[in-house]
């Protein structure tokens, strides 16, 4: 069977598929839907962008329709996804395909109003949820239970089964009936016996749509790898963005703090196209707006953590740039899979430090075709002085930069694959960061008060970690105690490094800036006096001006405190 209309599906499902213009079956859909419709447990694996979402939503709808499931029958289908954005995407697809059915459906994700969810979650026939919020309702919402569940779906199953969700998933499974159908899908599927035992699968069908393929990634995806020194990555990334102003680019970084810093730094440098960021520490409303805006944009750059690496179907992404090395091969496949979706073309670029060269060999062993690309660093625009200037003028941005570096080094230190991730190999290249700080000290841009403030914060953090460490040892939690011990050593090392920095007091070079600010301030005051007779457009421009008066007072106050 090649078309949906040839499959034994109900009329409401057929109409929903036709309205959504789904006509032909993809390879993973042809392989898994017949087994799922027969009630068998399925482990489905296929390349990114191959239509896995529809492969499990269709059987879920049919399973409930065939037993004439009604609103009063309770929860019949449950789909669990590792991230909020992926859960939202699955829910939108469910509404699209299942709109002609009479089932009630709900979305449970963090960041939404829990009280509102508690009022309606008991009335849902179909739920799409993230693990944390689902477990919260299982524990806290009266009368919410899953005893009537017929079908459980785990999307990105390998991610849900890993250590990050292990305890949560175990608690969720304890609340589910044993007599259920389970469907697991991912681009990098697990076959480990202990994982399958935890899910209580009954003779599962392992169906890999592209098992015999010569490559593990989509055929129209062009992938390149380049070696880049750590201290040249910002310049390389800036040069790439400036060279692709008419492209839609997704840039992956290791941590939330790196995403925040790089986004804020490049935003201030104004590359010539919109910039956005997406990471797990953002408020849900901001995450949703960013997700939707990136979907609709044609030319933009999105800086993201791995929260955007799994399952998300961003349309028309031209480039995926992995500025930091992914933790393993499956992580690389999921990241680069945000482009070249279904039959579209796409390109990916992986930037590796010289010490991470072994990762390219691991990718080659996993049937990932890579072309080596040589970077011409001589053509890169030198932006180090611009970065120094911005950091010198803004203490908050400077502090964010310091935290970004620390979070990057911590992420490298915590990676288990030491053949690829060696923090000691990066240490020599990180000395340039200390050199930048020393230059700022020499220019009078790092003040004693700032240094003392950082020392105080690190001391407080050290005491907090010590208390948690002692508590973990008292409770017999060996793994947590070990992690806290590593974190304690990390923070202590940073504290000693900050203490060694000599803060000096020198007269800053703010005379020109103060003079320009006073001149601009005089112009604004003149405009203020005539605001009542200005056109509306001029008033709006005036309201959008930066608060130069506050900036002027700040610079003069800082200058007064720096003369010695």
Coordinates of C-alpha atoms in Angstrom, one line a residue:
X1 CA 0.0 0.0 0.0
X2 CA 1.3 3.4 -1.0
X3 CA -1.6 5.7 -0.2
X4 CA -3.6 6.4 3.0
X5 CA -6.9 5.9 1.1
X6 CA -5.9 2.2 0.5
X7 CA -5.6 1.5 4.2
X8 CA -8.4 0.2 6.4
X9 CA -8.9 3.4 8.3
X10 CA -12.2 5.0 9.5
X11 CA -14.0 7.7 7.6
X12 CA -13.2 10.4 10.2
X13 CA -9.5 9.6 10.0
X14 CA -9.5 9.5 6.2
X15 CA -11.2 12.9 6.1
X16 CA -8.7 14.4 8.5
X17 CA -5.8 13.1 6.5
X18 CA -7.3 14.3 3.3
X19 CA -7.9 17.8 4.8
X20 CA -4.3 17.9 5.9
X21 CA -3.2 16.8 2.4
X22 CA -1.5 13.6 3.6
X23 CA -1.8 11.3 0.7
X24 CA 1.2 9.0 0.3
X25 CA 2.7 6.8 3.1
X26 CA 6.3 7.3 4.0
X27 CA 8.5 4.2 4.6
X28 CA 8.2 4.3 8.4
X29 CA 4.4 4.7 8.0
X30 CA 4.1 1.7 5.7
X31 CA 6.2 -0.4 8.0
X32 CA 4.6 0.4 11.4
X33 CA 0.9 1.4 10.9
X34 CA -0.3 -2.1 9.9
X35 CA 1.3 -3.7 12.9
X36 CA 0.0 -1.0 15.2
X37 CA -3.5 -1.3 13.8
X38 CA -3.3 -5.1 14.6
X39 CA -2.7 -4.2 18.3
X40 CA 1.0 -5.2 18.5
X41 CA 3.7 -3.3 20.4
X42 CA 6.0 -1.5 18.0
X43 CA 9.6 -0.1 18.2
X44 CA 9.9 2.2 15.2
X45 CA 13.1 3.7 14.0
X46 CA 13.6 6.0 11.0
X47 CA 15.6 8.9 9.8
X48 CA 14.7 12.4 11.0
X49 CA 11.9 14.1 9.0
X50 CA 10.4 10.8 7.8
X51 CA 6.9 11.1 9.2
X52 CA 7.1 9.3 12.5
X53 CA 4.5 11.5 14.2
X54 CA 1.7 10.4 11.8
X55 CA 2.9 6.8 12.1
X56 CA 1.7 6.7 15.8
X57 CA -1.1 9.2 15.8
X58 CA -3.1 7.3 13.2
X59 CA -3.2 4.0 15.1
X60 CA -4.1 5.8 18.4
X61 CA -7.1 7.4 16.8
X62 CA -8.2 4.1 15.1
X63 CA -7.7 2.1 18.4
X64 CA -10.2 4.3 20.2
X65 CA -12.6 4.6 17.2
X66 CA -12.9 0.9 16.7
X67 CA -14.1 0.3 20.3
X68 CA -16.5 3.2 20.1
X69 CA -14.7 5.2 22.8
X70 CA -16.7 8.0 24.2
X71 CA -16.0 11.1 26.2
X72 CA -17.3 9.4 29.4
X73 CA -14.9 6.5 29.0
X74 CA -11.8 8.3 30.3
X75 CA -8.3 8.4 29.1
X76 CA -7.6 6.0 26.1
X77 CA -4.5 7.3 24.5
X78 CA -1.4 8.9 26.0
X79 CA 1.6 10.3 24.1
X80 CA 4.7 11.3 26.1
X81 CA 7.4 13.6 24.6
X82 CA 10.7 14.8 26.2
X83 CA 10.3 18.5 25.4
X84 CA 7.5 21.1 25.6
X85 CA 8.0 22.2 22.0
X86 CA 7.8 18.6 20.7
X87 CA 4.7 18.0 22.7
X88 CA 3.1 21.1 21.3
X89 CA 3.9 20.1 17.8
X90 CA 2.5 16.6 18.3
X91 CA -0.7 18.1 19.8
X92 CA -1.1 20.4 16.8
X93 CA -0.8 17.4 14.4
X94 CA -3.3 15.5 16.5
X95 CA -5.9 18.3 16.2
X96 CA -5.3 18.4 12.5
X97 CA -5.7 14.7 11.8
X98 CA -8.3 14.0 14.4
X99 CA -10.6 17.0 13.9
X100 CA -13.4 14.8 12.5
X101 CA -13.4 12.5 15.6
X102 CA -15.4 13.3 18.7
X103 CA -12.6 12.6 21.2
X104 CA -11.5 15.2 23.7
X105 CA -7.8 16.0 23.7
X106 CA -5.5 17.9 26.0
X107 CA -1.9 19.1 26.2
X108 CA 0.0 18.9 29.5
X109 CA 3.4 20.7 29.6
X110 CA 5.3 22.8 32.1
X111 CA 4.9 26.5 32.1
X112 CA 1.1 26.4 31.8
X113 CA -1.5 27.0 34.6
X114 CA -1.7 23.8 36.6
X115 CA -5.1 24.8 38.2
X116 CA -6.7 25.2 34.8
X117 CA -5.4 21.8 33.7
X118 CA -6.7 20.1 36.9
X119 CA -10.2 21.2 36.1
X120 CA -10.2 19.5 32.7
X121 CA -7.6 16.7 32.7
X122 CA -10.1 14.2 34.0
X123 CA -12.3 14.7 31.0
X124 CA -9.7 14.0 28.3
X125 CA -9.7 10.9 26.0
X126 CA -6.3 11.7 24.5
X127 CA -3.4 13.4 26.2
X128 CA 0.0 14.7 24.9
X129 CA 2.3 15.4 27.8
X130 CA 5.9 15.9 29.0
X131 CA 7.0 13.5 31.7
X132 CA 7.3 16.0 34.5
X133 CA 3.9 17.6 34.2
X134 CA 2.2 14.2 33.6
X135 CA 3.7 12.8 36.8
X136 CA 2.7 16.0 38.7
X137 CA -1.0 15.5 37.8
X138 CA -0.7 11.8 38.7
X139 CA 0.5 12.8 42.1
X140 CA -1.6 15.9 42.8
X141 CA -4.8 15.9 40.8
X142 CA -7.8 14.2 42.5
X143 CA -9.6 11.5 40.5
X144 CA -7.0 11.6 37.6
X145 CA -6.0 8.0 36.7
X146 CA -5.0 6.0 33.7
X147 CA -6.6 2.7 34.5
X148 CA -8.6 2.8 31.2
X149 CA -5.5 3.5 29.0
X150 CA -5.4 1.5 25.8
X151 CA -2.4 2.9 23.9
X152 CA 0.9 4.5 25.3
X153 CA 3.2 6.3 22.9
X154 CA 6.8 7.3 23.7
X155 CA 8.1 9.7 21.1
X156 CA 11.9 10.1 21.1
X157 CA 11.8 6.9 23.2
X158 CA 15.6 6.6 23.6
X159 CA 15.7 10.1 25.2
X160 CA 12.9 9.4 27.6
X161 CA 14.5 6.1 28.6
X162 CA 17.9 7.6 29.4
X163 CA 19.0 8.7 32.9
X164 CA 17.6 12.1 32.7
X165 CA 14.0 10.8 32.8
X166 CA 14.6 7.3 34.3
X167 CA 13.0 8.0 37.8
X168 CA 10.1 10.0 36.3
X169 CA 9.3 7.4 33.7
X170 CA 9.4 4.6 36.3
X171 CA 6.9 6.5 38.4
X172 CA 4.6 7.1 35.4
X173 CA 4.7 3.4 34.3
X174 CA 3.7 2.3 37.8
X175 CA 0.4 4.3 37.3
X176 CA -0.4 2.7 33.9
X177 CA -2.2 -0.6 33.3
X178 CA 0.0 -3.6 32.2
X179 CA -2.5 -4.6 29.5
X180 CA -1.9 -1.8 27.1
X181 CA -0.4 -1.3 23.6
X182 CA 3.0 0.5 23.6
X183 CA 4.4 2.3 20.6
X184 CA 8.0 3.7 20.8
X185 CA 9.5 5.9 18.0
X186 CA 12.8 7.6 17.5
X187 CA 15.4 8.3 14.9
X188 CA 17.9 6.5 17.2
X189 CA 16.0 3.7 18.7
X190 CA 17.0 1.6 21.7
X191 CA 17.3 -2.2 21.6
X192 CA 18.6 -2.6 25.2
X193 CA 16.9 -5.5 27.0
X194 CA 16.7 -3.6 30.3
X195 CA 14.9 -0.7 28.6
X196 CA 12.4 -2.9 26.9
X197 CA 11.8 -4.8 30.2
X198 CA 11.0 -1.5 31.9
X199 CA 8.3 -0.8 29.3
X200 CA 6.7 -4.2 29.8
X201 CA 6.6 -4.7 26.0
X202 CA 4.9 -7.9 24.7
X203 CA 6.8 -9.4 21.8
X204 CA 7.5 -6.0 20.2
X205 CA 8.0 -5.6 16.5
X206 CA 11.3 -3.7 15.8
X207 CA 10.8 -1.9 12.5
X208 CA 13.6 0.2 11.1
X209 CA 12.6 1.8 7.9
X210 CA 16.1 2.7 6.8
X211 CA 18.1 -0.2 8.4
X212 CA 19.7 -1.2 5.1
X213 CA 20.4 2.4 4.1
X214 CA 24.1 3.3 3.4
X215 CA 23.8 6.4 5.5
X216 CA 22.2 7.2 8.9
X217 CA 21.0 10.7 7.9
X218 CA 18.6 11.9 5.2
X219 CA 19.9 11.5 1.6
X220 CA 19.5 15.2 0.6
X221 CA 21.5 16.4 3.6
X222 CA 25.0 17.8 2.9
X223 CA 27.2 17.5 6.0
X224 CA 30.5 19.2 6.6
X225 CA 33.0 19.2 9.4
X226 CA 35.6 21.9 10.1
X227 CA 38.3 22.2 12.7
X228 CA 38.3 25.5 14.6
X229 CA 40.4 26.6 17.5
X230 CA 38.4 27.5 20.6
X231 CA 39.5 31.1 20.7
X232 CA 38.4 31.5 17.0
X233 CA 34.9 30.1 17.3
X234 CA 33.1 33.4 17.9
X235 CA 34.8 35.0 14.9
X236 CA 34.1 31.9 12.7
X237 CA 30.4 31.9 13.8
X238 CA 30.1 35.6 13.1
X239 CA 31.7 35.2 9.7
X240 CA 29.3 32.4 8.9
X241 CA 26.2 34.4 9.8
X242 CA 27.4 37.5 7.8
X243 CA 28.0 35.2 4.8
X244 CA 24.5 33.7 5.0
X245 CA 22.2 36.7 5.6
X246 CA 19.5 35.3 3.3
X247 CA 19.4 31.8 5.0
X248 CA 17.5 30.3 7.8
X249 CA 20.0 29.0 10.2
X250 CA 19.8 27.0 13.5
X251 CA 22.9 27.2 15.7
X252 CA 23.4 24.6 18.5
X253 CA 25.4 25.4 21.7
X254 CA 26.1 23.3 24.8
X255 CA 24.4 25.3 27.5
X256 CA 21.7 27.9 28.3
X257 CA 24.3 30.5 29.4
X258 CA 26.2 30.2 26.1
X259 CA 23.0 30.6 24.1
X260 CA 22.2 33.8 26.2
X261 CA 25.6 35.3 25.8
X262 CA 26.2 34.6 22.1
X263 CA 22.7 35.8 21.3
X264 CA 23.0 39.0 23.3
X265 CA 26.6 39.7 22.0
X266 CA 25.7 39.2 18.3
X267 CA 22.4 41.1 18.7
X268 CA 24.3 44.2 19.9
X269 CA 26.8 43.8 17.0
X270 CA 23.8 43.9 14.5
X271 CA 24.7 41.3 11.8
X272 CA 21.9 42.4 9.5
X273 CA 19.2 39.8 10.1
X274 CA 16.9 38.8 13.0
X275 CA 18.4 36.8 15.9
X276 CA 16.5 34.6 18.4
X277 CA 17.3 32.2 21.2
X278 CA 15.6 29.1 22.6
X279 CA 16.7 27.3 25.7
X280 CA 15.2 25.4 28.7
X281 CA 15.5 28.3 31.2
X282 CA 13.1 30.6 29.2
X283 CA 9.5 31.2 30.3
X284 CA 7.0 29.1 28.5
X285 CA 5.3 32.1 26.7
X286 CA 8.7 33.3 25.4
X287 CA 9.6 29.8 24.3
X288 CA 6.3 29.4 22.4
X289 CA 6.7 32.8 20.7
X290 CA 10.2 32.1 19.6
X291 CA 9.2 28.6 18.3
X292 CA 6.4 30.0 16.3
X293 CA 8.4 33.0 15.0
X294 CA 11.2 30.8 13.8
X295 CA 8.7 28.6 12.0
X296 CA 7.3 31.5 10.1
X297 CA 10.6 33.4 9.4
X298 CA 12.4 33.1 6.1
X299 CA 15.8 34.7 7.0
X300 CA 16.9 34.4 10.6
X301 CA 19.3 32.7 13.1
X302 CA 18.1 30.8 16.1
X303 CA 20.7 30.0 18.8
X304 CA 19.5 27.0 20.8
X305 CA 20.4 24.2 23.2
X306 CA 19.5 20.6 22.7
X307 CA 15.9 21.5 23.7
X308 CA 15.4 22.1 20.0
X309 CA 17.3 19.0 18.8
X310 CA 14.5 16.4 19.2
X311 CA 11.6 15.9 16.8
X312 CA 10.8 19.5 16.1
X313 CA 9.8 20.1 12.5
X314 CA 11.1 23.5 11.6
X315 CA 10.1 24.3 8.0
X316 CA 12.7 25.3 5.4
X317 CA 15.8 25.4 7.6
X318 CA 18.8 25.9 5.3
X319 CA 21.7 25.4 7.7
X320 CA 22.3 23.6 11.0
X321 CA 25.5 24.7 12.6
X322 CA 26.8 22.8 15.6
X323 CA 29.1 25.3 17.2
X324 CA 29.8 22.9 20.1
X325 CA 30.5 19.2 19.7
X326 CA 27.4 17.1 20.5
X327 CA 27.7 14.6 23.4
X328 CA 27.4 11.5 21.1
X329 CA 26.4 10.3 17.6
X330 CA 22.6 10.1 18.3
X331 CA 22.7 13.7 19.6
X332 CA 24.5 14.8 16.3
X333 CA 21.9 12.9 14.2
X334 CA 19.0 14.6 16.0
X335 CA 20.5 18.0 15.8
X336 CA 21.4 17.9 12.1
X337 CA 18.0 16.4 11.4
X338 CA 16.3 19.7 11.9
X339 CA 17.1 20.4 8.3
X340 CA 16.5 18.3 5.1
X341 CA 13.1 17.2 6.4
X342 CA 11.2 14.6 4.3
X343 CA 12.2 15.3 0.7
X344 CA 13.7 18.8 1.3
X345 CA 17.4 19.6 1.0
X346 CA 19.6 21.0 3.8
X347 CA 23.1 21.5 4.9
X348 CA 24.9 21.0 8.2
X349 CA 28.2 22.3 9.6
X350 CA 30.0 20.8 12.6
X351 CA 32.8 22.8 14.3
X352 CA 35.2 20.7 16.3
X353 CA 38.2 21.8 18.4
X354 CA 41.5 20.0 17.5
X355 CA 41.1 17.9 20.7
X356 CA 37.7 16.7 19.5
X357 CA 38.9 15.2 16.2
X358 CA 38.1 11.7 17.4
X359 CA 34.4 12.5 17.1
X360 CA 34.6 12.7 13.4
X361 CA 35.8 9.1 13.3
X362 CA 32.9 8.0 15.5
X363 CA 30.5 9.7 13.0
X364 CA 32.2 7.9 10.1
X365 CA 31.8 4.6 11.9
X366 CA 28.1 5.3 12.4
X367 CA 27.5 5.7 8.6
X368 CA 27.4 9.5 8.7
X369 CA 28.8 11.0 5.5
X370 CA 31.0 14.0 6.3
X371 CA 33.0 16.3 4.0
X372 CA 36.0 18.0 5.5
X373 CA 35.9 21.7 5.1
X374 CA 39.0 24.0 5.7
X375 CA 38.3 27.4 7.2
X376 CA 40.1 30.4 5.9
X377 CA 40.6 32.3 9.2
X378 CA 42.4 35.1 7.4
X379 CA 39.2 36.3 5.8
X380 CA 37.3 36.4 9.1
X381 CA 36.3 39.8 10.4
X382 CA 38.3 40.6 13.6
X383 CA 35.6 41.1 16.2
X384 CA 37.7 40.6 19.4
X385 CA 38.1 44.3 19.9
X386 CA 34.4 44.9 19.4
X387 CA 33.6 42.2 22.0
X388 CA 36.1 43.7 24.4
X389 CA 34.5 47.1 24.0
X390 CA 31.0 45.8 24.7
X391 CA 32.2 43.8 27.7
X392 CA 34.0 46.8 29.1
X393 CA 31.0 49.0 28.9
X394 CA 28.4 46.6 30.3
X395 CA 29.2 44.7 33.6
X396 CA 26.2 42.5 33.2
X397 CA 27.2 41.3 29.8
X398 CA 30.7 40.7 31.1
X399 CA 29.4 38.6 33.9
X400 CA 27.2 36.7 31.5
X401 CA 30.3 36.0 29.3
X402 CA 32.2 34.7 32.4
X403 CA 29.3 32.4 33.3
X404 CA 29.1 31.2 29.7
X405 CA 32.7 30.2 29.7
X406 CA 32.4 28.3 33.0
X407 CA 29.2 26.5 31.9
X408 CA 31.0 25.4 28.6
X409 CA 34.0 24.0 30.5
X410 CA 31.7 22.3 33.0
X411 CA 29.8 20.7 30.2
X412 CA 33.0 19.4 28.6
X413 CA 34.2 18.2 32.0
X414 CA 31.0 16.2 32.7
X415 CA 30.9 14.4 29.4
X416 CA 31.7 10.7 29.8
X417 CA 33.5 10.2 26.5
X418 CA 37.0 11.4 27.5
X419 CA 38.5 10.4 24.1
X420 CA 36.6 13.4 22.6
X421 CA 36.0 15.7 25.6
X422 CA 39.2 16.6 27.4
X423 CA 38.9 19.8 29.5
X424 CA 42.7 19.8 30.1
X425 CA 43.3 20.0 26.3
X426 CA 41.1 23.1 26.2
X427 CA 42.8 24.7 29.2
X428 CA 45.7 26.2 27.2
X429 CA 43.2 27.8 24.8
X430 CA 41.2 29.1 27.7
X431 CA 44.2 31.2 28.9
X432 CA 43.3 33.8 26.3
X433 CA 40.1 34.5 28.3
X434 CA 42.3 35.3 31.4
X435 CA 44.4 37.5 29.1
X436 CA 41.3 39.4 28.1
X437 CA 40.4 39.9 31.7
X438 CA 43.8 41.2 32.5
X439 CA 43.6 43.7 29.6
X440 CA 40.3 44.9 31.1
X441 CA 41.9 45.3 34.5
X442 CA 44.8 47.3 32.9
X443 CA 42.2 49.7 31.3
X444 CA 40.4 50.2 34.6
X445 CA 37.3 48.3 33.4
X446 CA 37.4 45.7 36.2
X447 CA 36.9 47.5 39.6
X448 CA 37.6 46.2 43.1
X449 CA 33.9 46.3 43.9
X450 CA 33.1 44.0 41.0
X451 CA 35.8 41.6 41.9
X452 CA 34.6 41.5 45.6
X453 CA 31.0 41.0 44.5
X454 CA 32.0 37.9 42.4
X455 CA 34.1 36.5 45.3
X456 CA 31.1 37.0 47.7
X457 CA 28.7 35.2 45.3
X458 CA 31.2 32.3 44.8
X459 CA 31.7 32.0 48.6
X460 CA 27.9 31.8 49.1
X461 CA 27.6 29.2 46.4
X462 CA 30.4 27.2 47.9
X463 CA 28.7 27.1 51.3
X464 CA 25.4 26.1 49.7
X465 CA 27.1 23.2 47.8
X466 CA 28.9 22.1 51.0
X467 CA 25.7 21.8 52.9
X468 CA 24.0 19.9 50.1
X469 CA 27.0 17.6 49.8
X470 CA 27.0 16.8 53.5
X471 CA 23.2 16.2 53.4
X472 CA 23.6 13.8 50.4
X473 CA 26.3 11.8 52.3
X474 CA 24.1 11.7 55.4
X475 CA 21.2 10.3 53.3
X476 CA 23.4 7.7 51.7
X477 CA 23.0 9.2 48.1
X478 CA 26.4 8.3 46.8
X479 CA 25.9 9.5 43.2
X480 CA 24.5 12.8 44.2
X481 CA 27.3 13.3 46.7
X482 CA 29.9 12.5 44.0
X483 CA 28.4 15.1 41.6
X484 CA 28.3 17.7 44.4
X485 CA 31.9 17.0 45.2
X486 CA 32.9 17.6 41.6
X487 CA 30.8 20.8 41.6
X488 CA 32.4 21.9 44.9
X489 CA 35.9 21.5 43.4
X490 CA 34.9 23.4 40.3
X491 CA 33.5 26.4 42.2
X492 CA 36.4 26.4 44.6
X493 CA 38.8 26.6 41.6
X494 CA 36.9 29.5 40.1
X495 CA 37.0 31.3 43.5
X496 CA 40.8 31.0 43.7
X497 CA 41.2 32.2 40.1
X498 CA 39.0 35.3 40.8
X499 CA 41.0 36.1 44.0
X500 CA 44.2 36.1 42.0
X501 CA 42.9 38.8 39.7
X502 CA 44.3 42.2 40.8
X503 CA 41.7 44.9 40.5
X504 CA 43.1 48.4 39.9
X505 CA 41.7 51.9 39.8
X506 CA 42.5 54.1 36.8
X507 CA 40.9 57.0 35.1
X508 CA 38.6 55.6 32.4
X509 CA 38.5 56.9 28.8
X510 CA 34.9 58.1 29.1
X511 CA 35.4 61.8 28.3
X512 CA 34.4 61.4 24.6
X513 CA 31.4 59.3 25.5
X514 CA 30.2 61.8 28.2
X515 CA 30.5 64.7 25.8
X516 CA 28.5 62.9 23.1
X517 CA 25.9 61.9 25.6
X518 CA 25.5 65.4 26.9
X519 CA 25.0 66.7 23.3
X520 CA 22.4 64.1 22.6
X521 CA 20.7 64.8 25.9
X522 CA 20.4 68.5 25.0
X523 CA 18.8 67.5 21.7
X524 CA 16.3 65.3 23.4
X525 CA 15.4 67.9 26.0
X526 CA 14.7 70.4 23.2
X527 CA 12.4 67.8 21.6
X528 CA 10.7 67.1 25.0
X529 CA 9.8 70.8 25.3
X530 CA 8.0 70.7 21.9
X531 CA 6.5 67.3 22.3
X532 CA 3.0 68.6 22.3
X533 CA 3.2 69.9 18.7
X534 CA 5.3 67.1 17.2
X535 CA 3.7 64.6 14.8
X536 CA 2.8 61.2 16.2
X537 CA 5.7 59.5 14.4
X538 CA 8.2 61.8 16.1
X539 CA 6.7 61.2 19.5
X540 CA 7.0 57.5 19.0
X541 CA 10.6 57.8 18.0
X542 CA 11.3 59.9 21.0
X543 CA 9.7 57.3 23.3
X544 CA 11.9 54.6 21.8
X545 CA 15.1 56.5 22.4
X546 CA 17.5 55.0 25.1
X547 CA 17.5 56.6 28.4
X548 CA 20.7 58.7 27.9
X549 CA 20.2 60.7 31.0
X550 CA 20.5 57.5 33.2
X551 CA 23.5 56.4 31.1
X552 CA 25.1 59.8 31.5
X553 CA 24.6 59.8 35.3
X554 CA 26.0 56.3 35.5
X555 CA 29.2 57.2 33.5
X556 CA 29.8 60.3 35.5
X557 CA 29.3 58.5 38.8
X558 CA 31.6 55.7 37.8
X559 CA 34.2 58.2 36.6
X560 CA 34.1 60.1 39.9
X561 CA 34.7 56.8 41.7
X562 CA 37.6 55.8 39.6
X563 CA 39.9 58.9 39.9
X564 CA 42.8 58.2 42.3

